[in-house]
Short mmCIF file of C-alpha atoms and ligand atoms in Angstrom, two decimals:
data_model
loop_
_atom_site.label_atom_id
_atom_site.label_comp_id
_atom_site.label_asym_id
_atom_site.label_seq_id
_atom_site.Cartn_x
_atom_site.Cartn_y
_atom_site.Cartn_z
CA UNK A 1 -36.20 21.04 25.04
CA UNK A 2 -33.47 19.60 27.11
CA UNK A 3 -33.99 17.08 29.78
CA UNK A 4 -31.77 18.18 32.63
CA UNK A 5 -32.05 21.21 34.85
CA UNK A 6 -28.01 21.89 34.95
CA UNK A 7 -28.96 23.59 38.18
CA UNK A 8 -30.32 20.64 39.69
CA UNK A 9 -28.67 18.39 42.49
CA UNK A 10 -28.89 17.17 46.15
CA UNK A 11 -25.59 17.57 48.02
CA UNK A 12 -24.65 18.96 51.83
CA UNK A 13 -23.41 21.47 51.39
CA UNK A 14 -23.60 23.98 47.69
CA UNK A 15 -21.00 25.59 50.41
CA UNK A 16 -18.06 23.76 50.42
CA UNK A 17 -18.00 24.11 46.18
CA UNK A 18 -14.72 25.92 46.76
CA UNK A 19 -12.90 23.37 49.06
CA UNK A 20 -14.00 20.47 46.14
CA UNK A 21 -12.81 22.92 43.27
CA UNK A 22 -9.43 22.83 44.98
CA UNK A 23 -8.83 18.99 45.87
CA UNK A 24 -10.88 18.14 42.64
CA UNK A 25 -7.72 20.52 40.89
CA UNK A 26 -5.01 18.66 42.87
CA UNK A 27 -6.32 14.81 41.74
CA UNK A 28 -6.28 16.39 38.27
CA UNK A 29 -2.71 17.06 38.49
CA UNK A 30 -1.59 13.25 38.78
CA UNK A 31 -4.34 12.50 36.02
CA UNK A 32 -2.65 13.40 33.01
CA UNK A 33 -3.98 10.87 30.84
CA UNK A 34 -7.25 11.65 31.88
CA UNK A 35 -6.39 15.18 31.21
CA UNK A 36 -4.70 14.72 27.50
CA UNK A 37 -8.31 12.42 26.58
CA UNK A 38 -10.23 15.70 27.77
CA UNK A 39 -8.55 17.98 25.92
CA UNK A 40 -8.93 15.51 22.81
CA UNK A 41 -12.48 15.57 23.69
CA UNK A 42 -12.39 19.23 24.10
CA UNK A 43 -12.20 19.44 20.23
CA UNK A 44 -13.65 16.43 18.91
CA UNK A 45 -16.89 16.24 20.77
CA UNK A 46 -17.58 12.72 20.83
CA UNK A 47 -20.42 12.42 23.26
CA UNK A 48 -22.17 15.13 21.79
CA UNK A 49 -25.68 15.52 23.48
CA UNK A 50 -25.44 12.22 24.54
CA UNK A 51 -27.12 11.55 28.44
CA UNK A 52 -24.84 10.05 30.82
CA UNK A 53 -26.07 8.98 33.90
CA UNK A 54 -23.62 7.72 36.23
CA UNK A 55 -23.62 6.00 39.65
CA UNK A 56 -20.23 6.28 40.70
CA UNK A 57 -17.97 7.33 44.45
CA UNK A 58 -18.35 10.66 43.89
CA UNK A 59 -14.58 11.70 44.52
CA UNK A 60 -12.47 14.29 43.01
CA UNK A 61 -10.82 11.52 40.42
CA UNK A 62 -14.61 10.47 39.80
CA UNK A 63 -15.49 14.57 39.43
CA UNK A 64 -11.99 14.79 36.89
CA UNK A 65 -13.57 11.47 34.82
CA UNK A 66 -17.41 14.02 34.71
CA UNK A 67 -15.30 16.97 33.41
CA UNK A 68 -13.99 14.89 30.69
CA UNK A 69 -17.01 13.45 29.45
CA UNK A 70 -18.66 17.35 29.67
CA UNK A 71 -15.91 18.41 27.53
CA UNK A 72 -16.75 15.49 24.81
CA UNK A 73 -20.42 17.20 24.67
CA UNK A 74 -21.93 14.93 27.38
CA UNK A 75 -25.20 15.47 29.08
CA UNK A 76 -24.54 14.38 32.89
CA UNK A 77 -26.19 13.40 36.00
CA UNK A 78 -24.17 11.85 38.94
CA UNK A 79 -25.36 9.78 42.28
CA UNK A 80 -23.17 8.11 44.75
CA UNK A 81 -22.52 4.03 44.17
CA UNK A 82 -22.21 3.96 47.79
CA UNK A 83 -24.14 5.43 50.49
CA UNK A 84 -20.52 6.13 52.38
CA UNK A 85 -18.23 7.06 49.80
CA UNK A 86 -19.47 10.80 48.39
CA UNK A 87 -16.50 13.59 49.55
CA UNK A 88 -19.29 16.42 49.77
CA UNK A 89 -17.09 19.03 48.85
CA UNK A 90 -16.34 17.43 45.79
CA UNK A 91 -20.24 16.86 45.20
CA UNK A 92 -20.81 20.54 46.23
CA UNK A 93 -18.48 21.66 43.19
CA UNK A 94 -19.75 19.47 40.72
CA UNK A 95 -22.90 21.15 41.00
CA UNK A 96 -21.16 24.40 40.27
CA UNK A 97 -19.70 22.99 37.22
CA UNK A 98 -23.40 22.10 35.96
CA UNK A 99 -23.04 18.52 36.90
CA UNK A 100 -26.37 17.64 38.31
CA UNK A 101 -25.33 15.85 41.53
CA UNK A 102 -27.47 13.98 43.67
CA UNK A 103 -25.05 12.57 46.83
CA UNK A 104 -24.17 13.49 50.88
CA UNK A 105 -22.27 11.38 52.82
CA UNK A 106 -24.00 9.10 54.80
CA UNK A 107 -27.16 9.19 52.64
CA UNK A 108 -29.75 6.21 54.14
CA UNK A 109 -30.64 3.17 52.20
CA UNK A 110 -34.14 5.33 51.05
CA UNK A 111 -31.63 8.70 49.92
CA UNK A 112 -29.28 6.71 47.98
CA UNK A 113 -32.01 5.07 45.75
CA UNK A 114 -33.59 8.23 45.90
CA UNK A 115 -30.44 9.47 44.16
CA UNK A 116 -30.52 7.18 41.91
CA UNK A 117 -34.17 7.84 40.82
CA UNK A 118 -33.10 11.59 40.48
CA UNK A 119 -30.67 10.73 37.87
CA UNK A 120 -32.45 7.93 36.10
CA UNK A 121 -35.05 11.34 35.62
CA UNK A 122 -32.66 12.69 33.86
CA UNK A 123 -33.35 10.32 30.90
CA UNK A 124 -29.80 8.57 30.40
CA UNK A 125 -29.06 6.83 27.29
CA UNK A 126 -26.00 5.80 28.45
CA UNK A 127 -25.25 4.43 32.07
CA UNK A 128 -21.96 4.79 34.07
CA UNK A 129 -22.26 2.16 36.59
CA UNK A 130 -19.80 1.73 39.92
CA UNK A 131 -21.49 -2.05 40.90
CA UNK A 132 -24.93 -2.41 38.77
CA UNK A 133 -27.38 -0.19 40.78
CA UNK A 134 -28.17 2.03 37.99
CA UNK A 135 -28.93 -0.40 35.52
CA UNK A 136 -30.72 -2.85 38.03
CA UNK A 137 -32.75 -0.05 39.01
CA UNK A 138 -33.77 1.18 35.11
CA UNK A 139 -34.62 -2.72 34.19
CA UNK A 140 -36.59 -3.09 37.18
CA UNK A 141 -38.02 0.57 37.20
CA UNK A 142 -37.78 2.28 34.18
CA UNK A 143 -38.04 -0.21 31.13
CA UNK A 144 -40.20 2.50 29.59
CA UNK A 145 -36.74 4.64 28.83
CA UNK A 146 -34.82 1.28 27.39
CA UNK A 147 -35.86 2.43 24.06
CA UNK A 148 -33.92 5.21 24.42
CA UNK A 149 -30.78 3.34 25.90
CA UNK A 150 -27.37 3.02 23.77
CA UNK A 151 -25.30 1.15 26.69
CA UNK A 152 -23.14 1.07 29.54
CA UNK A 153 -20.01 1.32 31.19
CA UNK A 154 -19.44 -1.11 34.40
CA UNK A 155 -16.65 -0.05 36.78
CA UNK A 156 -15.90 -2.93 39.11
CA UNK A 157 -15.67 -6.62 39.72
CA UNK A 158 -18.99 -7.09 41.52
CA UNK A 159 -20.74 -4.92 38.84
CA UNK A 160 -19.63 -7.27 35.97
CA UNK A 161 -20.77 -10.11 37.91
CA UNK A 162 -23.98 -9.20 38.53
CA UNK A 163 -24.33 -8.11 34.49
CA UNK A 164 -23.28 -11.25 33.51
CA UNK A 165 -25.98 -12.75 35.34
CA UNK A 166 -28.34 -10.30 33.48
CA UNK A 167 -27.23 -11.98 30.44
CA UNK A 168 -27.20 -15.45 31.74
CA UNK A 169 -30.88 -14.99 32.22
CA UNK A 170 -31.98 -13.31 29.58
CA UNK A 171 -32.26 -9.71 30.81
CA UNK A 172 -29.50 -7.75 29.86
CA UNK A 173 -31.60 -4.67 28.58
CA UNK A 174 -28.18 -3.17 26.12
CA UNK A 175 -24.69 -3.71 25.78
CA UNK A 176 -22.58 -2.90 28.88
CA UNK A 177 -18.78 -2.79 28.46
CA UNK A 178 -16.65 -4.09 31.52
CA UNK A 179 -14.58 -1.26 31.83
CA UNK A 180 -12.99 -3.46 35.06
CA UNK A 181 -11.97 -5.99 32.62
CA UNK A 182 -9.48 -4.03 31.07
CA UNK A 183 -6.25 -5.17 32.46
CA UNK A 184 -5.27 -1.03 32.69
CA UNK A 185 -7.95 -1.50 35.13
CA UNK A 186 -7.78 -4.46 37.19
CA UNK A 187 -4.21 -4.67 37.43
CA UNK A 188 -3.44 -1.85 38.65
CA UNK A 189 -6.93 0.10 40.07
CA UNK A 190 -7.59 -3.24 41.89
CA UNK A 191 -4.38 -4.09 43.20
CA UNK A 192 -2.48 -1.33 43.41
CA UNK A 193 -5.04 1.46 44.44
CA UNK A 194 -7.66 -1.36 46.75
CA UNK A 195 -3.99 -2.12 48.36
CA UNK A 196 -2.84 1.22 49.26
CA UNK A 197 -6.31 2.97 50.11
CA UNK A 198 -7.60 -0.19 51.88
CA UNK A 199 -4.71 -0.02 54.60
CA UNK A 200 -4.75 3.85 54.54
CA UNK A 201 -8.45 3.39 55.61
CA UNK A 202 -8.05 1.23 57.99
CA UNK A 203 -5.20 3.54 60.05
CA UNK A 204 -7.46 6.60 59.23
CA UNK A 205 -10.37 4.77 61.07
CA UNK A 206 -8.31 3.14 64.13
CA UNK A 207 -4.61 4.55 63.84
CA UNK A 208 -3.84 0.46 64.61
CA UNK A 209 -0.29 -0.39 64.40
CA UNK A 210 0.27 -3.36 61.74
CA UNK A 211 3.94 -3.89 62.13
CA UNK A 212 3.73 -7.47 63.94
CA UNK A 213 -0.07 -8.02 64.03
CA UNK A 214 -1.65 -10.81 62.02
CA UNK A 215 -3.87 -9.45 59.03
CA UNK A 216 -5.91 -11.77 57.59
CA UNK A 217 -6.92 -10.80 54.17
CA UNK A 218 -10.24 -13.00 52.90
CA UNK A 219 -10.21 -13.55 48.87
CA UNK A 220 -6.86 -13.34 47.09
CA UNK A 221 -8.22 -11.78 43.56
CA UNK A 222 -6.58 -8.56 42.12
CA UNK A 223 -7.86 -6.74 45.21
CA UNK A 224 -6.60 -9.01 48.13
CA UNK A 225 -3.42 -9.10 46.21
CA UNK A 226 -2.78 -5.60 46.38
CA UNK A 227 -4.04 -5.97 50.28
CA UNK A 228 -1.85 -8.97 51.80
CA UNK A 229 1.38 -7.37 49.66
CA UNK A 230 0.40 -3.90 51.44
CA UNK A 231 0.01 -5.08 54.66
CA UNK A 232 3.00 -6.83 54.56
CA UNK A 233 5.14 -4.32 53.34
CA UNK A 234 4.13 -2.69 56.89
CA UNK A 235 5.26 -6.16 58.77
CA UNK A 236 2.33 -7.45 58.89
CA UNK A 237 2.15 -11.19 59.36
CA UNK A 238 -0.28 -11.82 56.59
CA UNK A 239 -3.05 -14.93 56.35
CA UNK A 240 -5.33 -15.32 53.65
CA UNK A 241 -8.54 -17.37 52.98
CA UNK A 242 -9.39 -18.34 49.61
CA UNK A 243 -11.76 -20.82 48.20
CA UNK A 244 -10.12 -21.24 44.55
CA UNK A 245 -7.48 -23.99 44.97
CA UNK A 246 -5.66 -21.95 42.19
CA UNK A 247 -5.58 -18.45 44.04
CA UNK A 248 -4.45 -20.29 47.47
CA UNK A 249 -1.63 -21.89 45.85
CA UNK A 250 -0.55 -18.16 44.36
CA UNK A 251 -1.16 -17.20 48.25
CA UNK A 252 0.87 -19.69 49.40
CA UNK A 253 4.08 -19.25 46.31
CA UNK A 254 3.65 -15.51 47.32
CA UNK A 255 4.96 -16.06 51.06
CA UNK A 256 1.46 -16.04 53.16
CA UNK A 257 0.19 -18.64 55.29
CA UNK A 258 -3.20 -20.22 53.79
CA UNK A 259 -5.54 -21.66 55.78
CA UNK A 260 -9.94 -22.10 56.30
CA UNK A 261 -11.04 -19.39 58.23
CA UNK A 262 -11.97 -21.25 60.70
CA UNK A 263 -8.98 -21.53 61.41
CA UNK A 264 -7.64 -17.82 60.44
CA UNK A 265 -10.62 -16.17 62.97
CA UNK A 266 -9.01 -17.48 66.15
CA UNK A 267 -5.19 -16.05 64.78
CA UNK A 268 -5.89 -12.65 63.13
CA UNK A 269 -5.87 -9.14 65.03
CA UNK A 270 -7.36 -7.62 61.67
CA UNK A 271 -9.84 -9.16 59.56
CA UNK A 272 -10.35 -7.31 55.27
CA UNK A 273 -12.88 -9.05 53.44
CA UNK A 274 -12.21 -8.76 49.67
CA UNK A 275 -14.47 -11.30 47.82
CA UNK A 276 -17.53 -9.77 46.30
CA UNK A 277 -19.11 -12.67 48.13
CA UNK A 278 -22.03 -12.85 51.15
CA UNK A 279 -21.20 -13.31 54.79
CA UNK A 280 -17.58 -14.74 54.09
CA UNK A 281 -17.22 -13.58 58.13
CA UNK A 282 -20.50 -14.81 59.92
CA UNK A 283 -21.21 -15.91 63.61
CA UNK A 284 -19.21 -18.48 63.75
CA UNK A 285 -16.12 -16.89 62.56
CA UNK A 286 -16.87 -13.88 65.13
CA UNK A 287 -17.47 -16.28 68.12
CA UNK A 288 -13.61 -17.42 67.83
CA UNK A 289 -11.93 -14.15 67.03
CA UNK A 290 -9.65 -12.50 69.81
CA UNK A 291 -10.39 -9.86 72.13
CA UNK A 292 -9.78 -6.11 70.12
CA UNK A 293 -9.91 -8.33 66.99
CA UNK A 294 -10.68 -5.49 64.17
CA UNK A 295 -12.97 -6.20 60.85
CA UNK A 296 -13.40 -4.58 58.15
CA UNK A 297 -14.31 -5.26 54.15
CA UNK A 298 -13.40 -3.52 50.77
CA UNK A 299 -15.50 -5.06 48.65
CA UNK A 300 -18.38 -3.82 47.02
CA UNK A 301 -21.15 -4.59 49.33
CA UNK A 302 -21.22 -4.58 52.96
CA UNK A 303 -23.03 -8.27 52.84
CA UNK A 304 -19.79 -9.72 52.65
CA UNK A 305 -19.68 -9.65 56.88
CA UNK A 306 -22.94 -10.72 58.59
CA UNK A 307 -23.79 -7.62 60.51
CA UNK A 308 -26.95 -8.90 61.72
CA UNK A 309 -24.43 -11.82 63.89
CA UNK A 310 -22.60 -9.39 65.24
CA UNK A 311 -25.48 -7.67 66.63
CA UNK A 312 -26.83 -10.69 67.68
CA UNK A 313 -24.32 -12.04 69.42
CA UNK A 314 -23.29 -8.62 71.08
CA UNK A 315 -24.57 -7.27 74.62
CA UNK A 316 -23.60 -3.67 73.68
CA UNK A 317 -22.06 -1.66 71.02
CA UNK A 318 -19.99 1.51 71.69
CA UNK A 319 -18.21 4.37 69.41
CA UNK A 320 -15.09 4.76 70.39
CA UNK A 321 -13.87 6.77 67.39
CA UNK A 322 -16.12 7.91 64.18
CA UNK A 323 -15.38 4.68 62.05
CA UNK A 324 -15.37 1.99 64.94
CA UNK A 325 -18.57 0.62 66.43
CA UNK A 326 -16.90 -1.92 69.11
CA UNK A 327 -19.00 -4.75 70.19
CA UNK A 328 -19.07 -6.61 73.49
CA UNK A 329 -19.18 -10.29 72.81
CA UNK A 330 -21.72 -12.25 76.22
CA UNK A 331 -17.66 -13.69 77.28
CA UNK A 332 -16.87 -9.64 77.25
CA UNK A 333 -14.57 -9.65 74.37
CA UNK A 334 -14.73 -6.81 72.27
CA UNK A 335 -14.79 -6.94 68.64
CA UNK A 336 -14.57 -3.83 66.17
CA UNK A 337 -16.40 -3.49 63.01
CA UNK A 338 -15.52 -0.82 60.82
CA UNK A 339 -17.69 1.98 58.71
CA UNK A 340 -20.28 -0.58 58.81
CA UNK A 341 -18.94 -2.88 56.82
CA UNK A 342 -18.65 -0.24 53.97
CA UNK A 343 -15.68 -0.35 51.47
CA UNK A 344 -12.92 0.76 54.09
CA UNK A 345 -10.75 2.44 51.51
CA UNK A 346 -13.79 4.81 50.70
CA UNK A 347 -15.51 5.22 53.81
CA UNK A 348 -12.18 6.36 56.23
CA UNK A 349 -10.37 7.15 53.31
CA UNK A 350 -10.64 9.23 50.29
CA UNK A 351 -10.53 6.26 47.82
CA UNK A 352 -7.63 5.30 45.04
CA UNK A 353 -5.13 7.29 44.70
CA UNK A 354 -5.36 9.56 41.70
CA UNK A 355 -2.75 8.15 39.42
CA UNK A 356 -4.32 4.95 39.51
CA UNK A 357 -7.73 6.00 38.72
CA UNK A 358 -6.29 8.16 35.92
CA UNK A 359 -6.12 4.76 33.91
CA UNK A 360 -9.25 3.36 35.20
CA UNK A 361 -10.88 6.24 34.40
CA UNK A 362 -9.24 7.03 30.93
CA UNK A 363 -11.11 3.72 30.22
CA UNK A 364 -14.48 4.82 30.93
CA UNK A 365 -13.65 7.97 28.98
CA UNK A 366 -13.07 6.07 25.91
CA UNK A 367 -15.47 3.49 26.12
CA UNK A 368 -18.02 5.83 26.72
CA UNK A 369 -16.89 7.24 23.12
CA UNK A 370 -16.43 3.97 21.63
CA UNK A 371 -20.12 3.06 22.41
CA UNK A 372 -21.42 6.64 21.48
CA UNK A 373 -19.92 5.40 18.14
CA UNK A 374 -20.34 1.63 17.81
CA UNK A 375 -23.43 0.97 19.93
CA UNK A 376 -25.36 -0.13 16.44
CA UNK A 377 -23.24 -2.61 15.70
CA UNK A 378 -23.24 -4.23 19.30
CA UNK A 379 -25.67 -6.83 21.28
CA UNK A 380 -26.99 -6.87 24.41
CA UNK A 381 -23.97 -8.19 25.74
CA UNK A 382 -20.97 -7.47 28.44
CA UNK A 383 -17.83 -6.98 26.38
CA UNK A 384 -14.32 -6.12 27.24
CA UNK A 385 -13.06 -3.13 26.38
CA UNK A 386 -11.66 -3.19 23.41
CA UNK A 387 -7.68 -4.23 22.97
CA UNK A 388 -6.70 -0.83 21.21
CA UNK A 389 -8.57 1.21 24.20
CA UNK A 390 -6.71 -1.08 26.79
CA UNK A 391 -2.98 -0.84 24.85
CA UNK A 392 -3.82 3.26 24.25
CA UNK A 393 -4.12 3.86 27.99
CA UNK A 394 -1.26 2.03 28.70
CA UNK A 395 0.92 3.67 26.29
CA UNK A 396 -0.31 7.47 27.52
CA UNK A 397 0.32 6.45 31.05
CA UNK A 398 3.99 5.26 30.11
CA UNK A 399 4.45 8.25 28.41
CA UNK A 400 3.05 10.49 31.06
CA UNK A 401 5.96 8.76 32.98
CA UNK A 402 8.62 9.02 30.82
CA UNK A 403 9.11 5.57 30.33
CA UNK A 404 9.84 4.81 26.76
CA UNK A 405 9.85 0.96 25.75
CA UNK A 406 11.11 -0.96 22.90
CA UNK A 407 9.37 -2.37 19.98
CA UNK A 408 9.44 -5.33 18.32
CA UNK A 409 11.93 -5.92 14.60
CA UNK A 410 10.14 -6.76 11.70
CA UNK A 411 11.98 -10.07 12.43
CA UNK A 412 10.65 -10.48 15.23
CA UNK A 413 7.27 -9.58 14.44
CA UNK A 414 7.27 -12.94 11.37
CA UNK A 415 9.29 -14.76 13.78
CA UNK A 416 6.45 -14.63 16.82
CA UNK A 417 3.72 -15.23 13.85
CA UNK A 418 5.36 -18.57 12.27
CA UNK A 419 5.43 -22.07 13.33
CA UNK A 420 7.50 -23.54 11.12
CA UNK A 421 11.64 -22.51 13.27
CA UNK A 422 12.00 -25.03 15.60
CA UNK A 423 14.65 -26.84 17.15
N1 NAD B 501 -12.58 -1.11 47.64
C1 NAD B 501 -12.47 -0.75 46.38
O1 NAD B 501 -12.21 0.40 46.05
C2 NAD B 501 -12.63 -1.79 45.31
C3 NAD B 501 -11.92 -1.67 44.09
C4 NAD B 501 -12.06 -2.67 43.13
C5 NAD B 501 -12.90 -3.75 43.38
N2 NAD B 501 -13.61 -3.80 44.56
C6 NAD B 501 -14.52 -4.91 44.88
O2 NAD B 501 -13.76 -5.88 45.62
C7 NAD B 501 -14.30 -7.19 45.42
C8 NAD B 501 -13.20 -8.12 44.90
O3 NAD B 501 -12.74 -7.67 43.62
P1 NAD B 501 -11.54 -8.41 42.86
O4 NAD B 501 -11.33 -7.63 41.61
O5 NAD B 501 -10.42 -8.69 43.78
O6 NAD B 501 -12.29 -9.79 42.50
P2 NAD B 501 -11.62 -11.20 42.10
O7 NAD B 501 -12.70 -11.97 41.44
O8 NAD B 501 -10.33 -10.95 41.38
O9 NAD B 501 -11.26 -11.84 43.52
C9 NAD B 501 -12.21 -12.28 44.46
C10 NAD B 501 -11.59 -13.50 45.15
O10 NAD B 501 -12.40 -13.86 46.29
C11 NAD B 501 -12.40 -15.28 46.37
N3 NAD B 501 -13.54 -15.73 47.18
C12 NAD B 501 -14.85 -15.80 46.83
N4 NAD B 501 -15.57 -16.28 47.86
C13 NAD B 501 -14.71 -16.49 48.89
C14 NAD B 501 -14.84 -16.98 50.23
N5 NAD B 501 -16.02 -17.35 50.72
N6 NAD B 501 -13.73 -17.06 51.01
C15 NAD B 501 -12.51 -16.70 50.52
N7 NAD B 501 -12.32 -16.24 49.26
C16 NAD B 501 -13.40 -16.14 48.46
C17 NAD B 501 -12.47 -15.73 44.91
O11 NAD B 501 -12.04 -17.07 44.76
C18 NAD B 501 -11.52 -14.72 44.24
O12 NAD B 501 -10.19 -15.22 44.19
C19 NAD B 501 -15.47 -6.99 44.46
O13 NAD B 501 -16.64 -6.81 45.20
C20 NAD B 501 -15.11 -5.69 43.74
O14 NAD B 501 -16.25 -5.07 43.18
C21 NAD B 501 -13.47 -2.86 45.53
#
């Protein structure tokens, strides 16, 4: 008797199906690698009545990743991985494609882990995890269906952080591949897509001119790479913060000014957190910013600016546009925090760009095979996705692009593996 009611699914709107259909088609159309895996899945069936749950942004590359694992056989259930994130059309049309969806936009702290419960009912043995929630939620919930569990998939940064910690201390309940370790992921997803969408959130949610401000982008990992390049592309004047002596010294070789935030608060005009870290902007950071100053984050969690300062500090809050709450500062300045502190690029925006999550998500497509087929022989460990996944997405997204390469001689290939030419 099968688990899931394919009916199932808490969304908006079962309305707006057709809208999501559409944009979920148009995302399709700059995922072809995505698309050539599902129509290799299409005949091979590799996730054959397997049970996926997965906590991901529901977003119409996110919805093109779901129909590829259906095609490969999979059993799904979906919930957002961020309260703010879900596109409910696309979440309205899943559900018409018998993806049991269980995400609005806007969802309160008690929805979204209500979500989450819905799909752990579902019975996954496999989990699909955008930041840990899922699997948090089964070890501390659920260990009853760990029995039952062949592994995981982990999509970003903060995600693999927290598993590691899992391991660290003992708790890891099965293996969990870090599909964000794959450089076809990081490189690109994290840089490329975090840079583009994280500006194009932040002019969707204040239509701020950058040319000539100062931007000061806090952590300079794949993500605030992608950022500080980004915003100064626009002519931005770009500052970053860093605590790695190695990463500031990139910062600094790359062109930007480095410098403590303490310093960085009283020069920026707009503030993008990007650390996976807590309260890296706090009271005293918010006490010296400039009048109109503008702050946002991208990373995973909203705890990376302390909200509860801001408030504190603040004599009033107002709403000047739908992803601005402006605070007045006792002195009168005004300081703007936006969508809550919620992953700008997915809150006013709609996300990465397609083409980059077509390799990010042709990764979880083919790990999700790989540990439908290995999972025996693998420990209750985080691995990296596997080289040959890694170099096979790289290769289909070259070719999707026309760009041929060349390849080594078989003189070069004894060459590269000797030691004994030398001088
Ligand atoms: N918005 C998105 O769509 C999106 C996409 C990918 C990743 N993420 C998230 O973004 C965050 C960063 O990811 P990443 O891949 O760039 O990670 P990363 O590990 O490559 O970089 C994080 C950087 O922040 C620095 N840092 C840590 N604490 C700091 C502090 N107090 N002040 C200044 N710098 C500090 C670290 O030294 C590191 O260089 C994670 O939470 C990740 O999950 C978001």
């Amino acid at each position: 008797m099968p688990v899931l009611d394919r009916t199932a699914g808490d969304v908006k709107d079962r309305g707006l199906a057709e809208a999501g259909r559409a944009r979920i088609a148009w995302a399709g159309a700059y995922m072809p690698v995505l698309a050539q895996i599902r129509d290799r899945f299409e005949v091979e069936k590799p996730l054959a009545g397997v049970r996926i749950g997965a906590c991901l942004h529901v977003t119409t590359e996110t919805a093109n990743l779901m129909l590829a694992l259906q095609a490969g056989g999979a059993e799904l259930a979906l919930c957002a991985s961020n309260p703010l994130s879900t596109q409910d059309d696309v979440a309205a049309a899943l559900c018409e494609y018998e993806i049991p969806t269980f995400a609005i936009k806007g969802e309160d702290h008690a929805t979204y882990y209500g979500h989450i419960e819905s799909v752990i009912a579902s019975k996954p043995q496999m989990s699909m995890d955008d930041g840990c929630d899922l699997v948090t939620t089964i070890y501390t919930k659920h260990r009853h269906l760990l029995d039952d569990m062949i592994g995981g998939c982990e999509e970003t940064t903060t995600g693999v952080i927290r598993l590691k910690a899992m391991q660290r201390d003992g708790v890891l309940p099965y293996p969990v591949v870090a599909v964000n370790n794959a450089l076809t992921k990081h490189m690109f997803d994290n840089r490329y897509g975090t840079g583009q969408s994280t500006l194009d959130g932040i002019i969707r949610a204040t239509n701020v001119l950058l040319a000539g401000r100062t931007v000061v982008v806090i952590g300079y990992g794949w993500c605030g790479r992608g950022i500080a390049s980004r915003a100064s592309g626009l002519g931005a004047h770009v500052i970053v913060t860093e605590v790695d002596p190695r990463k500031a010294i990139e910062a600094q070789m790359d062109g930007y000014r480095v410098m403590p935030m303490a310093d960085a608060a009283k020069m920026g005009d707009v503030f993008v957190s990007v650390t996976g870290n807590y309260h890296v902007i706090r009271e005293e950071h918010f006490k010296l910013m400039k009048d109109g100053a503008i702050v946002c984050n991208s990373g995973h969690f909203n705890d990376e600016l302390d909200l509860d300062a801001i408030r504190r500090i603040s004599t009033g809050v107002a709403r000047p546009r739908t992803f601005v709450e402006q605070y007045t500062l006792h002195d009168g300045r005004k300081i703007c925090i936006l969508a809550d502190g919620r992953l700008i690029n997915l809150s006013a925006g709609e996300g990465h760009p397609a083409a980059v999550m077509d390799m990010s998500f042709a990764n979880q497509a083919l790990c999700a095979a790989y540990l439908a087929r290995s999972h025996g022989s693998l420990e209750k460990k985080v691995y990296d996705v596997p080289l040959e996944i890694d170099e096979e997405v790289a290769e289909l997204k070259l070719s999707s692009m026309g760009v041929e390469i060349d390849v080594l001689t078989p003189e070069q290939v004894k060459y590269m593996a000797s030691w004994s030419e030398g001088t």
